[in-house]
XYZ file of N, CA and C in Angstrom:
315
model
N 93.188 62.581 88.657
C 91.979 61.889 88.246
C 91.821 60.602 89.053
N 92.940 59.942 89.285
C 92.893 58.702 90.063
C 92.369 58.958 91.476
N 92.779 60.067 92.071
C 92.290 60.397 93.414
C 90.789 60.669 93.415
N 90.308 61.308 92.365
C 88.871 61.556 92.241
C 88.114 60.234 92.176
N 88.633 59.296 91.411
C 87.994 57.980 91.316
C 88.008 57.265 92.664
N 89.111 57.409 93.403
C 89.181 56.820 94.740
C 88.180 57.485 95.683
N 88.012 58.813 95.545
C 87.011 59.524 96.351
C 85.631 58.933 96.126
N 85.304 58.724 94.848
C 83.987 58.188 94.517
C 83.796 56.791 95.100
N 84.828 55.970 95.013
C 84.736 54.610 95.557
C 84.583 54.617 97.073
N 85.125 55.652 97.717
C 85.058 55.768 99.178
C 83.813 56.513 99.647
N 82.927 56.840 98.702
C 81.700 57.586 99.016
C 81.968 58.954 99.637
N 83.093 59.569 99.262
C 83.392 60.937 99.682
C 82.936 61.848 98.554
N 82.057 62.801 98.882
C 81.495 63.675 97.857
C 82.459 64.818 97.533
N 82.713 65.074 96.257
C 83.526 66.230 95.888
C 82.751 67.515 96.161
N 83.479 68.623 96.282
C 82.824 69.903 96.536
C 83.151 70.890 95.412
N 82.759 72.148 95.607
C 82.951 73.162 94.557
C 84.417 73.523 94.360
N 85.291 73.048 95.220
C 86.720 73.259 95.043
C 87.356 72.068 94.332
N 86.883 70.882 94.654
C 87.425 69.654 94.067
C 87.037 69.502 92.601
N 85.769 69.706 92.299
C 85.279 69.439 90.941
C 85.963 70.268 89.854
N 86.181 71.575 90.035
C 86.894 72.308 88.978
C 88.301 71.762 88.721
N 88.974 71.329 89.779
C 90.306 70.745 89.602
C 90.234 69.439 88.817
N 89.250 68.633 89.131
C 89.066 67.364 88.416
C 88.748 67.636 86.945
N 87.858 68.598 86.685
C 87.476 68.918 85.308
C 88.675 69.416 84.508
N 89.505 70.245 85.123
C 90.704 70.735 84.427
C 91.715 69.605 84.204
N 91.812 68.690 85.161
C 92.703 67.538 84.982
C 92.214 66.664 83.834
N 90.919 66.464 83.750
C 90.353 65.681 82.644
C 90.644 66.365 81.313
N 90.456 67.676 81.279
C 90.715 68.427 80.046
C 92.181 68.328 79.657
N 93.062 68.504 80.630
C 94.495 68.483 80.354
C 95.023 67.133 79.916
N 94.368 66.074 80.352
C 94.837 64.729 80.002
C 94.029 64.093 78.878
N 93.020 64.813 78.393
C 92.196 64.268 77.312
C 91.259 63.162 77.757
N 90.969 63.113 79.047
C 90.110 62.060 79.599
C 88.638 62.451 79.440
N 88.138 62.303 78.227
C 86.778 62.734 77.910
C 85.738 62.007 78.751
N 85.835 60.703 78.839
C 84.838 59.935 79.600
C 84.820 60.337 81.068
N 85.983 60.535 81.641
C 86.063 60.959 83.037
C 85.452 62.350 83.197
N 85.713 63.234 82.237
C 85.152 64.579 82.288
C 83.639 64.576 82.219
N 83.094 63.766 81.338
C 81.635 63.671 81.215
C 81.052 63.079 82.501
N 81.728 62.099 83.073
C 81.288 61.514 84.341
C 81.332 62.551 85.462
N 82.395 63.351 85.491
C 82.509 64.409 86.500
C 81.405 65.445 86.315
N 81.051 65.732 85.061
C 79.933 66.645 84.799
C 78.656 66.060 85.398
N 78.464 64.775 85.232
C 77.309 64.117 85.835
C 77.295 64.267 87.352
N 78.472 64.178 87.967
C 78.570 64.384 89.416
C 78.181 65.807 89.787
N 78.589 66.771 88.960
C 78.225 68.181 89.202
C 76.710 68.336 89.234
N 76.053 67.725 88.273
C 74.595 67.823 88.189
C 73.952 67.102 89.372
N 74.412 65.897 89.635
C 73.854 65.088 90.727
C 73.970 65.805 92.073
N 75.081 66.517 92.265
C 75.318 67.200 93.538
C 74.785 68.632 93.553
N 74.157 69.049 92.456
C 73.569 70.383 92.400
C 74.576 71.508 92.268
N 75.726 71.227 91.664
C 76.782 72.233 91.550
C 76.915 72.833 90.157
N 76.017 72.462 89.254
C 76.160 72.918 87.873
C 75.893 74.412 87.705
N 75.396 75.086 88.730
C 75.155 76.532 88.657
C 76.238 77.338 89.381
N 77.227 76.662 89.930
C 78.337 77.344 90.585
C 79.283 77.894 89.519
N 79.663 79.169 89.635
C 80.497 79.792 88.601
C 81.845 79.102 88.422
N 82.476 78.677 89.517
C 83.769 78.002 89.404
C 83.623 76.679 88.656
N 82.610 75.944 89.012
C 82.359 74.650 88.377
C 81.987 74.849 86.909
N 81.091 75.794 86.647
C 80.640 76.036 85.277
C 81.779 76.498 84.383
N 82.628 77.380 84.886
C 83.775 77.838 84.097
C 84.689 76.672 83.746
N 84.904 75.780 84.714
C 85.738 74.605 84.456
C 85.073 73.665 83.453
N 83.753 73.529 83.521
C 83.032 72.699 82.548
C 83.167 73.264 81.141
N 82.975 74.570 81.003
C 83.103 75.200 79.682
C 84.519 75.003 79.160
N 85.517 75.258 80.002
C 86.913 75.072 79.597
C 87.157 73.631 79.153
N 86.652 72.679 79.928
C 86.862 71.269 79.604
C 86.243 70.907 78.256
N 84.985 71.285 78.064
C 84.327 70.929 76.806
C 84.986 71.610 75.612
N 85.417 72.848 75.782
C 86.125 73.538 74.701
C 87.426 72.805 74.387
N 88.143 72.400 75.424
C 89.399 71.673 75.231
C 89.170 70.370 74.478
N 88.056 69.709 74.756
C 87.716 68.474 74.053
C 87.201 68.729 72.636
N 87.010 69.998 72.270
C 86.462 70.323 70.952
C 84.952 70.194 70.899
N 84.328 70.111 72.048
C 82.870 69.945 72.130
C 82.232 71.299 72.454
N 82.355 72.216 71.494
C 81.903 73.591 71.702
C 80.395 73.643 71.934
N 79.639 72.768 71.280
C 78.189 72.739 71.479
C 77.859 72.438 72.942
N 78.558 71.465 73.526
C 78.332 71.129 74.937
C 78.739 72.287 75.845
N 79.850 72.934 75.497
C 80.283 74.102 76.275
C 79.215 75.184 76.236
N 78.637 75.403 75.063
C 77.607 76.433 74.928
C 76.354 76.070 75.728
N 75.992 74.802 75.774
C 74.835 74.388 76.578
C 75.054 74.697 78.058
N 76.260 74.425 78.538
C 76.587 74.731 79.931
C 76.536 76.243 80.143
N 77.139 76.987 79.225
C 77.157 78.453 79.291
C 75.740 79.013 79.316
N 74.902 78.539 78.419
C 73.527 79.038 78.325
C 72.699 78.709 79.568
N 73.092 77.675 80.296
C 72.363 77.294 81.494
C 72.632 78.172 82.704
N 73.599 79.063 82.580
C 73.945 79.937 83.703
C 73.164 81.239 83.639
N 72.362 81.530 84.653
C 71.610 82.788 84.646
C 72.506 84.006 84.866
N 73.602 83.826 85.615
C 74.540 84.924 85.875
C 75.922 84.478 85.427
N 76.552 85.295 84.603
C 77.861 84.932 84.044
C 78.889 85.986 84.427
N 80.081 85.528 84.797
C 81.156 86.462 85.106
C 82.125 86.536 83.932
N 83.154 87.376 84.074
C 84.114 87.585 82.989
C 84.861 86.303 82.634
N 85.139 85.469 83.613
C 85.860 84.216 83.352
C 85.022 83.297 82.469
N 83.753 83.189 82.768
C 82.871 82.321 81.984
C 82.718 82.845 80.558
N 82.504 84.157 80.423
C 82.405 84.754 79.084
C 83.690 84.522 78.292
N 84.819 84.735 78.939
C 86.105 84.572 78.258
C 86.318 83.131 77.823
N 85.970 82.187 78.674
C 86.126 80.772 78.323
C 85.295 80.423 77.093
N 84.070 80.923 77.043
C 83.198 80.613 75.905
C 83.696 81.287 74.633
N 84.061 82.549 74.727
C 84.567 83.267 73.549
C 85.870 82.655 73.045
N 86.756 82.296 73.967
C 88.016 81.665 73.573
C 87.761 80.325 72.895
N 86.758 79.612 73.362
C 86.413 78.333 72.735
C 85.999 78.502 71.292
N 85.166 79.494 71.036
C 84.764 79.742 69.652
C 85.958 80.166 68.805
N 86.791 81.025 69.348
C 87.965 81.480 68.593
C 88.919 80.323 68.325
N 89.117 79.487 69.322
C 90.022 78.342 69.196
C 89.551 77.367 68.125
N 88.256 77.253 67.978
C 87.705 76.296 67.020
C 87.191 76.982 65.761
N 87.806 78.135 65.485
C 87.577 78.866 64.237
C 86.104 79.136 63.965
N 85.419 79.604 64.983
C 84.013 79.970 64.835
C 83.779 81.354 65.449
N 84.532 82.369 64.990
C 84.417 83.693 65.614
C 83.026 84.297 65.510
N 82.303 84.017 64.451
C 80.953 84.563 64.323
C 80.021 83.954 65.372
N 80.255 82.698 65.714
C 79.475 82.083 66.785
C 79.798 82.762 68.115
N 81.051 83.190 68.266
C 81.438 83.918 69.468
C 80.628 85.186 69.635
N 80.337 85.840 68.536
C 79.519 87.051 68.597
C 78.087 86.739 69.003
N 77.655 85.521 68.753
C 76.270 85.156 69.063
C 75.998 85.072 70.563
N 77.034 85.033 71.372
C 76.803 84.958 72.813
C 76.384 86.303 73.391
N 76.511 87.357 72.597
C 76.122 88.694 73.084
C 74.671 88.968 72.836
């Protein structure tokens, strides 16, 4: 996360490989504010429709317990792969909302 912050200070733009790693690091360390800021970078850079980035966003929000935010990201994707579906379904199961998991179908 510290390297990501240094990247931003140096005006180096993250890419579709960097951002998922940053999002997972934020999720793993509980850095909610950094994760939300990284999500903002995804939007600003036009990467919010990339499957790798979106899957990492869903995973991050689910990890933070923000299933509603994860679902908003999920719903914004016109094309979803198995990883994205699994992340969303696992989020509902993890937060004891299995019936909501069925609603994604």
